């Protein structure tokens, strides 16, 4: 639980949220079921999915850098 309050833990959580929501957006049945709402918690997932699909290169590079940092840097 202490990792949630650190900056690198918050970045890992944000990257995982964006990557997961972008992946769920590619699945047609889950897209209509989960990401159709644009308000509330599902709205946050919808916005994260949009960020993940529009900035897919930057998100993937960030994921690789964060994985390298977590595995080697820590």
PDB file of N, CA, C and O in Angstrom:
ATOM      1  N   UNK A   1       0.797  -1.207   0.000  1.00  0.00           N
ATOM      2  CA  UNK A   1       0.000   0.000   0.000  1.00  0.00           C
ATOM      3  C   UNK A   1       0.841   1.274   0.000  1.00  0.00           C
ATOM      4  O   UNK A   1       0.409   2.252  -0.573  1.00  0.00           O
ATOM      5  N   UNK A   2       2.036   1.282   0.571  1.00  0.00           N
ATOM      6  CA  UNK A   2       2.831   2.514   0.516  1.00  0.00           C
ATOM      7  C   UNK A   2       3.256   2.896  -0.900  1.00  0.00           C
ATOM      8  O   UNK A   2       3.557   4.048  -1.162  1.00  0.00           O
ATOM      9  N   UNK A   3       3.282   1.940  -1.827  1.00  0.00           N
ATOM     10  CA  UNK A   3       3.677   2.260  -3.199  1.00  0.00           C
ATOM     11  C   UNK A   3       2.645   3.145  -3.892  1.00  0.00           C
ATOM     12  O   UNK A   3       2.960   3.824  -4.854  1.00  0.00           O
ATOM     13  N   UNK A   4       1.411   3.146  -3.410  1.00  0.00           N
ATOM     14  CA  UNK A   4       0.373   3.974  -4.007  1.00  0.00           C
ATOM     15  C   UNK A   4       0.668   5.451  -3.785  1.00  0.00           C
ATOM     16  O   UNK A   4       0.352   6.293  -4.617  1.00  0.00           O
ATOM     17  N   UNK A   5       1.308   5.776  -2.678  1.00  0.00           N
ATOM     18  CA  UNK A   5       1.553   7.165  -2.336  1.00  0.00           C
ATOM     19  C   UNK A   5       2.850   7.717  -2.913  1.00  0.00           C
ATOM     20  O   UNK A   5       3.157   8.870  -2.718  1.00  0.00           O
ATOM     21  N   UNK A   6       3.599   6.904  -3.609  1.00  0.00           N
ATOM     22  CA  UNK A   6       4.818   7.394  -4.224  1.00  0.00           C
ATOM     23  C   UNK A   6       4.530   7.801  -5.675  1.00  0.00           C
ATOM     24  O   UNK A   6       3.551   7.360  -6.279  1.00  0.00           O
ATOM     25  N   UNK A   7       5.400   8.610  -6.226  1.00  0.00           N
ATOM     26  CA  UNK A   7       5.193   9.094  -7.594  1.00  0.00           C
ATOM     27  C   UNK A   7       5.312   7.967  -8.603  1.00  0.00           C
ATOM     28  O   UNK A   7       4.506   7.878  -9.536  1.00  0.00           O
ATOM     29  N   UNK A   8       6.294   7.086  -8.424  1.00  0.00           N
ATOM     30  CA  UNK A   8       6.441   6.003  -9.396  1.00  0.00           C
ATOM     31  C   UNK A   8       5.278   5.015  -9.310  1.00  0.00           C
ATOM     32  O   UNK A   8       4.853   4.464 -10.319  1.00  0.00           O
ATOM     33  N   UNK A   9       4.725   4.806  -8.127  1.00  0.00           N
ATOM     34  CA  UNK A   9       3.542   3.956  -8.005  1.00  0.00           C
ATOM     35  C   UNK A   9       2.337   4.566  -8.688  1.00  0.00           C
ATOM     36  O   UNK A   9       1.543   3.864  -9.329  1.00  0.00           O
ATOM     37  N   UNK A  10       2.197   5.868  -8.581  1.00  0.00           N
ATOM     38  CA  UNK A  10       1.103   6.572  -9.243  1.00  0.00           C
ATOM     39  C   UNK A  10       1.265   6.521 -10.765  1.00  0.00           C
ATOM     40  O   UNK A  10       0.284   6.331 -11.494  1.00  0.00           O
ATOM     41  N   UNK A  11       2.489   6.648 -11.246  1.00  0.00           N
ATOM     42  CA  UNK A  11       2.734   6.567 -12.686  1.00  0.00           C
ATOM     43  C   UNK A  11       2.455   5.167 -13.221  1.00  0.00           C
ATOM     44  O   UNK A  11       1.890   5.018 -14.307  1.00  0.00           O
ATOM     45  N   UNK A  12       2.860   4.149 -12.464  1.00  0.00           N
ATOM     46  CA  UNK A  12       2.575   2.773 -12.882  1.00  0.00           C
ATOM     47  C   UNK A  12       1.067   2.542 -12.935  1.00  0.00           C
ATOM     48  O   UNK A  12       0.550   1.953 -13.893  1.00  0.00           O
ATOM     49  N   UNK A  13       0.351   3.009 -11.927  1.00  0.00           N
ATOM     50  CA  UNK A  13      -1.104   2.862 -11.911  1.00  0.00           C
ATOM     51  C   UNK A  13      -1.736   3.572 -13.112  1.00  0.00           C
ATOM     52  O   UNK A  13      -2.625   3.030 -13.771  1.00  0.00           O
ATOM     53  N   UNK A  14      -1.290   4.790 -13.403  1.00  0.00           N
ATOM     54  CA  UNK A  14      -1.841   5.532 -14.535  1.00  0.00           C
ATOM     55  C   UNK A  14      -1.568   4.856 -15.862  1.00  0.00           C
ATOM     56  O   UNK A  14      -2.453   4.759 -16.716  1.00  0.00           O
ATOM     57  N   UNK A  15      -0.348   4.364 -16.033  1.00  0.00           N
ATOM     58  CA  UNK A  15      -0.018   3.671 -17.281  1.00  0.00           C
ATOM     59  C   UNK A  15      -0.809   2.377 -17.431  1.00  0.00           C
ATOM     60  O   UNK A  15      -1.279   2.049 -18.530  1.00  0.00           O
ATOM     61  N   UNK A  16      -0.963   1.632 -16.347  1.00  0.00           N
ATOM     62  CA  UNK A  16      -1.747   0.408 -16.419  1.00  0.00           C
ATOM     63  C   UNK A  16      -3.211   0.699 -16.705  1.00  0.00           C
ATOM     64  O   UNK A  16      -3.862  -0.037 -17.459  1.00  0.00           O
ATOM     65  N   UNK A  17      -3.741   1.765 -16.150  1.00  0.00           N
ATOM     66  CA  UNK A  17      -5.125   2.146 -16.427  1.00  0.00           C
ATOM     67  C   UNK A  17      -5.318   2.508 -17.893  1.00  0.00           C
ATOM     68  O   UNK A  17      -6.251   2.033 -18.545  1.00  0.00           O
ATOM     69  N   UNK A  18      -4.410   3.312 -18.421  1.00  0.00           N
ATOM     70  CA  UNK A  18      -4.514   3.728 -19.820  1.00  0.00           C
ATOM     71  C   UNK A  18      -4.368   2.534 -20.756  1.00  0.00           C
ATOM     72  O   UNK A  18      -5.154   2.364 -21.696  1.00  0.00           O
ATOM     73  N   UNK A  19      -3.398   1.668 -20.486  1.00  0.00           N
ATOM     74  CA  UNK A  19      -3.179   0.503 -21.353  1.00  0.00           C
ATOM     75  C   UNK A  19      -4.347  -0.472 -21.284  1.00  0.00           C
ATOM     76  O   UNK A  19      -4.776  -1.008 -22.312  1.00  0.00           O
ATOM     77  N   UNK A  20      -4.884  -0.705 -20.104  1.00  0.00           N
ATOM     78  CA  UNK A  20      -6.003  -1.630 -19.953  1.00  0.00           C
ATOM     79  C   UNK A  20      -7.255  -1.096 -20.634  1.00  0.00           C
ATOM     80  O   UNK A  20      -7.943  -1.835 -21.348  1.00  0.00           O
ATOM     81  N   UNK A  21      -7.548   0.165 -20.448  1.00  0.00           N
ATOM     82  CA  UNK A  21      -8.738   0.743 -21.070  1.00  0.00           C
ATOM     83  C   UNK A  21      -8.608   0.804 -22.589  1.00  0.00           C
ATOM     84  O   UNK A  21      -9.589   0.587 -23.310  1.00  0.00           O
ATOM     85  N   UNK A  22      -7.407   1.074 -23.084  1.00  0.00           N
ATOM     86  CA  UNK A  22      -7.207   1.087 -24.536  1.00  0.00           C
ATOM     87  C   UNK A  22      -7.369  -0.315 -25.111  1.00  0.00           C
ATOM     88  O   UNK A  22      -7.909  -0.491 -26.210  1.00  0.00           O
ATOM     89  N   UNK A  23      -6.918  -1.322 -24.370  1.00  0.00           N
ATOM     90  CA  UNK A  23      -7.096  -2.706 -24.827  1.00  0.00           C
ATOM     91  C   UNK A  23      -8.574  -3.082 -24.814  1.00  0.00           C
ATOM     92  O   UNK A  23      -9.062  -3.717 -25.752  1.00  0.00           O
ATOM     93  N   UNK A  24      -9.293  -2.708 -23.757  1.00  0.00           N
ATOM     94  CA  UNK A  24     -10.719  -3.031 -23.680  1.00  0.00           C
ATOM     95  C   UNK A  24     -11.520  -2.337 -24.770  1.00  0.00           C
ATOM     96  O   UNK A  24     -12.559  -2.832 -25.199  1.00  0.00           O
ATOM     97  N   UNK A  25     -11.029  -1.194 -25.226  1.00  0.00           N
ATOM     98  CA  UNK A  25     -11.723  -0.477 -26.292  1.00  0.00           C
ATOM     99  C   UNK A  25     -11.629  -1.220 -27.628  1.00  0.00           C
ATOM    100  O   UNK A  25     -12.503  -1.089 -28.482  1.00  0.00           O
ATOM    101  N   UNK A  26     -10.601  -2.038 -27.800  1.00  0.00           N
ATOM    102  CA  UNK A  26     -10.441  -2.794 -29.045  1.00  0.00           C
ATOM    103  C   UNK A  26     -11.349  -4.018 -29.113  1.00  0.00           C
ATOM    104  O   UNK A  26     -11.564  -4.557 -30.188  1.00  0.00           O
ATOM    105  N   UNK A  27     -11.871  -4.472 -27.984  1.00  0.00           N
ATOM    106  CA  UNK A  27     -12.768  -5.631 -27.951  1.00  0.00           C
ATOM    107  C   UNK A  27     -14.193  -5.118 -28.147  1.00  0.00           C
ATOM    108  O   UNK A  27     -14.703  -4.383 -27.298  1.00  0.00           O
ATOM    109  N   UNK A  28     -14.859  -5.485 -29.258  1.00  0.00           N
ATOM    110  CA  UNK A  28     -16.158  -4.867 -29.585  1.00  0.00           C
ATOM    111  C   UNK A  28     -17.238  -5.080 -28.520  1.00  0.00           C
ATOM    112  O   UNK A  28     -17.973  -4.159 -28.194  1.00  0.00           O
ATOM    113  N   UNK A  29     -17.341  -6.276 -27.978  1.00  0.00           N
ATOM    114  CA  UNK A  29     -18.403  -6.541 -27.010  1.00  0.00           C
ATOM    115  C   UNK A  29     -18.172  -5.774 -25.702  1.00  0.00           C
ATOM    116  O   UNK A  29     -19.101  -5.248 -25.103  1.00  0.00           O
ATOM    117  N   UNK A  30     -16.923  -5.678 -25.285  1.00  0.00           N
ATOM    118  CA  UNK A  30     -16.605  -4.937 -24.072  1.00  0.00           C
ATOM    119  C   UNK A  30     -16.699  -3.433 -24.287  1.00  0.00           C
ATOM    120  O   UNK A  30     -16.997  -2.688 -23.366  1.00  0.00           O
ATOM    121  N   UNK A  31     -16.427  -2.999 -25.508  1.00  0.00           N
ATOM    122  CA  UNK A  31     -16.502  -1.565 -25.807  1.00  0.00           C
ATOM    123  C   UNK A  31     -17.914  -1.037 -25.616  1.00  0.00           C
ATOM    124  O   UNK A  31     -18.128   0.012 -25.006  1.00  0.00           O
ATOM    125  N   UNK A  32     -18.894  -1.768 -26.112  1.00  0.00           N
ATOM    126  CA  UNK A  32     -20.280  -1.302 -25.961  1.00  0.00           C
ATOM    127  C   UNK A  32     -20.766  -1.472 -24.536  1.00  0.00           C
ATOM    128  O   UNK A  32     -21.613  -0.714 -24.074  1.00  0.00           O
ATOM    129  N   UNK A  33     -20.228  -2.460 -23.824  1.00  0.00           N
ATOM    130  CA  UNK A  33     -20.706  -2.729 -22.480  1.00  0.00           C
ATOM    131  C   UNK A  33     -20.058  -1.817 -21.439  1.00  0.00           C
ATOM    132  O   UNK A  33     -20.726  -1.283 -20.566  1.00  0.00           O
ATOM    133  N   UNK A  34     -18.754  -1.607 -21.536  1.00  0.00           N
ATOM    134  CA  UNK A  34     -18.028  -0.856 -20.516  1.00  0.00           C
ATOM    135  C   UNK A  34     -17.770   0.601 -20.870  1.00  0.00           C
ATOM    136  O   UNK A  34     -17.889   1.479 -20.034  1.00  0.00           O
ATOM    137  N   UNK A  35     -17.372   0.850 -22.094  1.00  0.00           N
ATOM    138  CA  UNK A  35     -16.868   2.174 -22.441  1.00  0.00           C
ATOM    139  C   UNK A  35     -17.876   3.048 -23.176  1.00  0.00           C
ATOM    140  O   UNK A  35     -17.506   4.013 -23.831  1.00  0.00           O
ATOM    141  N   UNK A  36     -19.157   2.711 -23.092  1.00  0.00           N
ATOM    142  CA  UNK A  36     -20.156   3.548 -23.765  1.00  0.00           C
ATOM    143  C   UNK A  36     -20.543   4.761 -22.922  1.00  0.00           C
ATOM    144  O   UNK A  36     -20.953   5.779 -23.454  1.00  0.00           O
ATOM    145  N   UNK A  37     -20.432   4.654 -21.609  1.00  0.00           N
ATOM    146  CA  UNK A  37     -20.754   5.778 -20.719  1.00  0.00           C
ATOM    147  C   UNK A  37     -19.625   6.808 -20.738  1.00  0.00           C
ATOM    148  O   UNK A  37     -18.463   6.446 -20.810  1.00  0.00           O
ATOM    149  N   UNK A  38     -19.993   8.061 -20.646  1.00  0.00           N
ATOM    150  CA  UNK A  38     -18.987   9.119 -20.636  1.00  0.00           C
ATOM    151  C   UNK A  38     -19.016   9.929 -19.356  1.00  0.00           C
ATOM    152  O   UNK A  38     -18.407  10.985 -19.277  1.00  0.00           O
ATOM    153  N   UNK A  39     -19.710   9.423 -18.348  1.00  0.00           N
ATOM    154  CA  UNK A  39     -19.763  10.094 -17.048  1.00  0.00           C
ATOM    155  C   UNK A  39     -19.400   9.100 -15.956  1.00  0.00           C
ATOM    156  O   UNK A  39     -19.549   7.901 -16.125  1.00  0.00           O
ATOM    157  N   UNK A  40     -18.919   9.625 -14.848  1.00  0.00           N
ATOM    158  CA  UNK A  40     -18.597   8.777 -13.699  1.00  0.00           C
ATOM    159  C   UNK A  40     -17.299   8.026 -13.894  1.00  0.00           C
ATOM    160  O   UNK A  40     -16.408   8.448 -14.626  1.00  0.00           O
ATOM    161  N   UNK A  41     -17.196   6.880 -13.223  1.00  0.00           N
ATOM    162  CA  UNK A  41     -15.967   6.091 -13.301  1.00  0.00           C
ATOM    163  C   UNK A  41     -15.776   5.514 -14.694  1.00  0.00           C
ATOM    164  O   UNK A  41     -14.651   5.387 -15.175  1.00  0.00           O
ATOM    165  N   UNK A  42     -16.872   5.167 -15.374  1.00  0.00           N
ATOM    166  CA  UNK A  42     -16.739   4.656 -16.739  1.00  0.00           C
ATOM    167  C   UNK A  42     -16.316   5.764 -17.698  1.00  0.00           C
ATOM    168  O   UNK A  42     -15.689   5.494 -18.723  1.00  0.00           O
ATOM    169  N   UNK A  43     -16.627   7.004 -17.364  1.00  0.00           N
ATOM    170  CA  UNK A  43     -16.142   8.129 -18.161  1.00  0.00           C
ATOM    171  C   UNK A  43     -14.639   8.283 -18.053  1.00  0.00           C
ATOM    172  O   UNK A  43     -13.970   8.627 -19.026  1.00  0.00           O
ATOM    173  N   UNK A  44     -14.108   8.026 -16.861  1.00  0.00           N
ATOM    174  CA  UNK A  44     -12.651   8.056 -16.683  1.00  0.00           C
ATOM    175  C   UNK A  44     -12.015   6.963 -17.524  1.00  0.00           C
ATOM    176  O   UNK A  44     -10.986   7.175 -18.182  1.00  0.00           O
ATOM    177  N   UNK A  45     -12.631   5.777 -17.533  1.00  0.00           N
ATOM    178  CA  UNK A  45     -12.101   4.683 -18.358  1.00  0.00           C
ATOM    179  C   UNK A  45     -12.203   5.022 -19.841  1.00  0.00           C
ATOM    180  O   UNK A  45     -11.291   4.700 -20.618  1.00  0.00           O
ATOM    181  N   UNK A  46     -13.282   5.685 -20.234  1.00  0.00           N
ATOM    182  CA  UNK A  46     -13.438   6.089 -21.637  1.00  0.00           C
ATOM    183  C   UNK A  46     -12.350   7.094 -22.034  1.00  0.00           C
ATOM    184  O   UNK A  46     -11.734   6.969 -23.099  1.00  0.00           O
ATOM    185  N   UNK A  47     -12.101   8.062 -21.167  1.00  0.00           N
ATOM    186  CA  UNK A  47     -11.065   9.056 -21.468  1.00  0.00           C
ATOM    187  C   UNK A  47      -9.676   8.430 -21.490  1.00  0.00           C
ATOM    188  O   UNK A  47      -8.840   8.792 -22.322  1.00  0.00           O
ATOM    189  N   UNK A  48      -9.427   7.486 -20.594  1.00  0.00           N
ATOM    190  CA  UNK A  48      -8.139   6.789 -20.599  1.00  0.00           C
ATOM    191  C   UNK A  48      -7.979   5.968 -21.871  1.00  0.00           C
ATOM    192  O   UNK A  48      -6.878   5.878 -22.433  1.00  0.00           O
ATOM    193  N   UNK A  49      -9.061   5.383 -22.355  1.00  0.00           N
ATOM    194  CA  UNK A  49      -9.001   4.618 -23.595  1.00  0.00           C
ATOM    195  C   UNK A  49      -8.716   5.517 -24.788  1.00  0.00           C
ATOM    196  O   UNK A  49      -7.956   5.154 -25.692  1.00  0.00           O
ATOM    197  N   UNK A  50      -9.306   6.697 -24.792  1.00  0.00           N
ATOM    198  CA  UNK A  50      -9.049   7.648 -25.881  1.00  0.00           C
ATOM    199  C   UNK A  50      -7.591   8.089 -25.853  1.00  0.00           C
ATOM    200  O   UNK A  50      -6.928   8.157 -26.899  1.00  0.00           O
ATOM    201  N   UNK A  51      -7.062   8.371 -24.673  1.00  0.00           N
ATOM    202  CA  UNK A  51      -5.653   8.744 -24.550  1.00  0.00           C
ATOM    203  C   UNK A  51      -4.765   7.607 -25.030  1.00  0.00           C
ATOM    204  O   UNK A  51      -3.794   7.820 -25.759  1.00  0.00           O
ATOM    205  N   UNK A  52      -5.093   6.392 -24.638  1.00  0.00           N
ATOM    206  CA  UNK A  52      -4.283   5.239 -25.027  1.00  0.00           C
ATOM    207  C   UNK A  52      -4.284   4.973 -26.519  1.00  0.00           C
ATOM    208  O   UNK A  52      -3.274   4.553 -27.077  1.00  0.00           O
ATOM    209  N   UNK A  53      -5.411   5.214 -27.185  1.00  0.00           N
ATOM    210  CA  UNK A  53      -5.455   4.956 -28.620  1.00  0.00           C
ATOM    211  C   UNK A  53      -4.861   6.111 -29.431  1.00  0.00           C
ATOM    212  O   UNK A  53      -4.232   5.874 -30.461  1.00  0.00           O
ATOM    213  N   UNK A  54      -5.040   7.327 -28.988  1.00  0.00           N
ATOM    214  CA  UNK A  54      -4.501   8.462 -29.751  1.00  0.00           C
ATOM    215  C   UNK A  54      -2.997   8.644 -29.544  1.00  0.00           C
ATOM    216  O   UNK A  54      -2.295   9.052 -30.463  1.00  0.00           O
ATOM    217  N   UNK A  55      -2.524   8.376 -28.356  1.00  0.00           N
ATOM    218  CA  UNK A  55      -1.098   8.542 -28.048  1.00  0.00           C
ATOM    219  C   UNK A  55      -0.430   7.188 -27.830  1.00  0.00           C
ATOM    220  O   UNK A  55       0.361   7.025 -26.909  1.00  0.00           O
ATOM    221  N   UNK A  56      -0.747   6.211 -28.687  1.00  0.00           N
ATOM    222  CA  UNK A  56      -0.270   4.860 -28.461  1.00  0.00           C
ATOM    223  C   UNK A  56       1.249   4.744 -28.497  1.00  0.00           C
ATOM    224  O   UNK A  56       1.822   3.942 -27.775  1.00  0.00           O
ATOM    225  N   UNK A  57       1.913   5.551 -29.290  1.00  0.00           N
ATOM    226  CA  UNK A  57       3.379   5.482 -29.341  1.00  0.00           C
ATOM    227  C   UNK A  57       3.985   6.011 -28.040  1.00  0.00           C
ATOM    228  O   UNK A  57       4.861   5.380 -27.440  1.00  0.00           O
ATOM    229  N   UNK A  58       3.509   7.141 -27.580  1.00  0.00           N
ATOM    230  CA  UNK A  58       4.026   7.714 -26.335  1.00  0.00           C
ATOM    231  C   UNK A  58       3.698   6.828 -25.130  1.00  0.00           C
ATOM    232  O   UNK A  58       4.530   6.663 -24.229  1.00  0.00           O
ATOM    233  N   UNK A  59       2.517   6.236 -25.120  1.00  0.00           N
ATOM    234  CA  UNK A  59       2.135   5.354 -24.010  1.00  0.00           C
ATOM    235  C   UNK A  59       2.986   4.096 -24.010  1.00  0.00           C
ATOM    236  O   UNK A  59       3.446   3.645 -22.952  1.00  0.00           O
ATOM    237  N   UNK A  60       3.237   3.522 -25.164  1.00  0.00           N
ATOM    238  CA  UNK A  60       4.046   2.295 -25.212  1.00  0.00           C
ATOM    239  C   UNK A  60       5.497   2.579 -24.836  1.00  0.00           C
ATOM    240  O   UNK A  60       6.123   1.779 -24.125  1.00  0.00           O
ATOM    241  N   UNK A  61       6.027   3.704 -25.253  1.00  0.00           N
ATOM    242  CA  UNK A  61       7.401   4.064 -24.853  1.00  0.00           C
ATOM    243  C   UNK A  61       7.453   4.315 -23.351  1.00  0.00           C
ATOM    244  O   UNK A  61       8.393   3.881 -22.673  1.00  0.00           O
ATOM    245  N   UNK A  62       6.435   4.964 -22.819  1.00  0.00           N
ATOM    246  CA  UNK A  62       6.381   5.200 -21.375  1.00  0.00           C
ATOM    247  C   UNK A  62       6.288   3.891 -20.604  1.00  0.00           C
ATOM    248  O   UNK A  62       6.910   3.734 -19.541  1.00  0.00           O
ATOM    249  N   UNK A  63       5.538   2.939 -21.120  1.00  0.00           N
ATOM    250  CA  UNK A  63       5.435   1.624 -20.465  1.00  0.00           C
ATOM    251  C   UNK A  63       6.783   0.910 -20.473  1.00  0.00           C
ATOM    252  O   UNK A  63       7.172   0.294 -19.472  1.00  0.00           O
ATOM    253  N   UNK A  64       7.478   0.976 -21.583  1.00  0.00           N
ATOM    254  CA  UNK A  64       8.795   0.336 -21.645  1.00  0.00           C
ATOM    255  C   UNK A  64       9.787   0.997 -20.695  1.00  0.00           C
ATOM    256  O   UNK A  64      10.542   0.307 -19.995  1.00  0.00           O
ATOM    257  N   UNK A  65       9.790   2.313 -20.651  1.00  0.00           N
ATOM    258  CA  UNK A  65      10.686   3.018 -19.732  1.00  0.00           C
ATOM    259  C   UNK A  65      10.342   2.732 -18.274  1.00  0.00           C
ATOM    260  O   UNK A  65      11.240   2.537 -17.441  1.00  0.00           O
ATOM    261  N   UNK A  66       9.065   2.690 -17.967  1.00  0.00           N
ATOM    262  CA  UNK A  66       8.659   2.400 -16.594  1.00  0.00           C
ATOM    263  C   UNK A  66       8.986   0.961 -16.214  1.00  0.00           C
ATOM    264  O   UNK A  66       9.395   0.701 -15.083  1.00  0.00           O
ATOM    265  N   UNK A  67       8.822   0.033 -17.137  1.00  0.00           N
ATOM    266  CA  UNK A  67       9.188  -1.359 -16.850  1.00  0.00           C
ATOM    267  C   UNK A  67      10.687  -1.475 -16.601  1.00  0.00           C
ATOM    268  O   UNK A  67      11.111  -2.178 -15.670  1.00  0.00           O
ATOM    269  N   UNK A  68      11.482  -0.790 -17.394  1.00  0.00           N
ATOM    270  CA  UNK A  68      12.928  -0.805 -17.177  1.00  0.00           C
ATOM    271  C   UNK A  68      13.274  -0.185 -15.829  1.00  0.00           C
ATOM    272  O   UNK A  68      14.113  -0.711 -15.093  1.00  0.00           O
ATOM    273  N   UNK A  69      12.613   0.892 -15.471  1.00  0.00           N
ATOM    274  CA  UNK A  69      12.871   1.545 -14.186  1.00  0.00           C
ATOM    275  C   UNK A  69      12.485   0.642 -13.010  1.00  0.00           C
ATOM    276  O   UNK A  69      13.214   0.546 -12.036  1.00  0.00           O
ATOM    277  N   UNK A  70      11.340  -0.005 -13.117  1.00  0.00           N
ATOM    278  CA  UNK A  70      10.883  -0.867 -12.016  1.00  0.00           C
ATOM    279  C   UNK A  70      11.772  -2.085 -11.880  1.00  0.00           C
ATOM    280  O   UNK A  70      12.103  -2.494 -10.761  1.00  0.00           O
ATOM    281  N   UNK A  71      12.194  -2.667 -12.994  1.00  0.00           N
ATOM    282  CA  UNK A  71      13.010  -3.874 -12.925  1.00  0.00           C
ATOM    283  C   UNK A  71      14.463  -3.598 -12.572  1.00  0.00           C
ATOM    284  O   UNK A  71      15.083  -4.367 -11.818  1.00  0.00           O
ATOM    285  N   UNK A  72      15.033  -2.518 -13.069  1.00  0.00           N
ATOM    286  CA  UNK A  72      16.467  -2.249 -12.872  1.00  0.00           C
ATOM    287  C   UNK A  72      16.704  -1.125 -11.874  1.00  0.00           C
ATOM    288  O   UNK A  72      17.579  -1.221 -11.018  1.00  0.00           O
ATOM    289  N   UNK A  73      15.937  -0.066 -11.982  1.00  0.00           N
ATOM    290  CA  UNK A  73      16.192   1.130 -11.186  1.00  0.00           C
ATOM    291  C   UNK A  73      15.870   1.007  -9.719  1.00  0.00           C
ATOM    292  O   UNK A  73      16.553   1.570  -8.875  1.00  0.00           O
ATOM    293  N   UNK A  74      14.858   0.279  -9.393  1.00  0.00           N
ATOM    294  CA  UNK A  74      14.444   0.181  -7.982  1.00  0.00           C
ATOM    295  C   UNK A  74      15.337  -0.726  -7.213  1.00  0.00           C
ATOM    296  O   UNK A  74      15.670  -1.725  -7.255  1.00  0.00           O
TER     297      UNK A  74
END
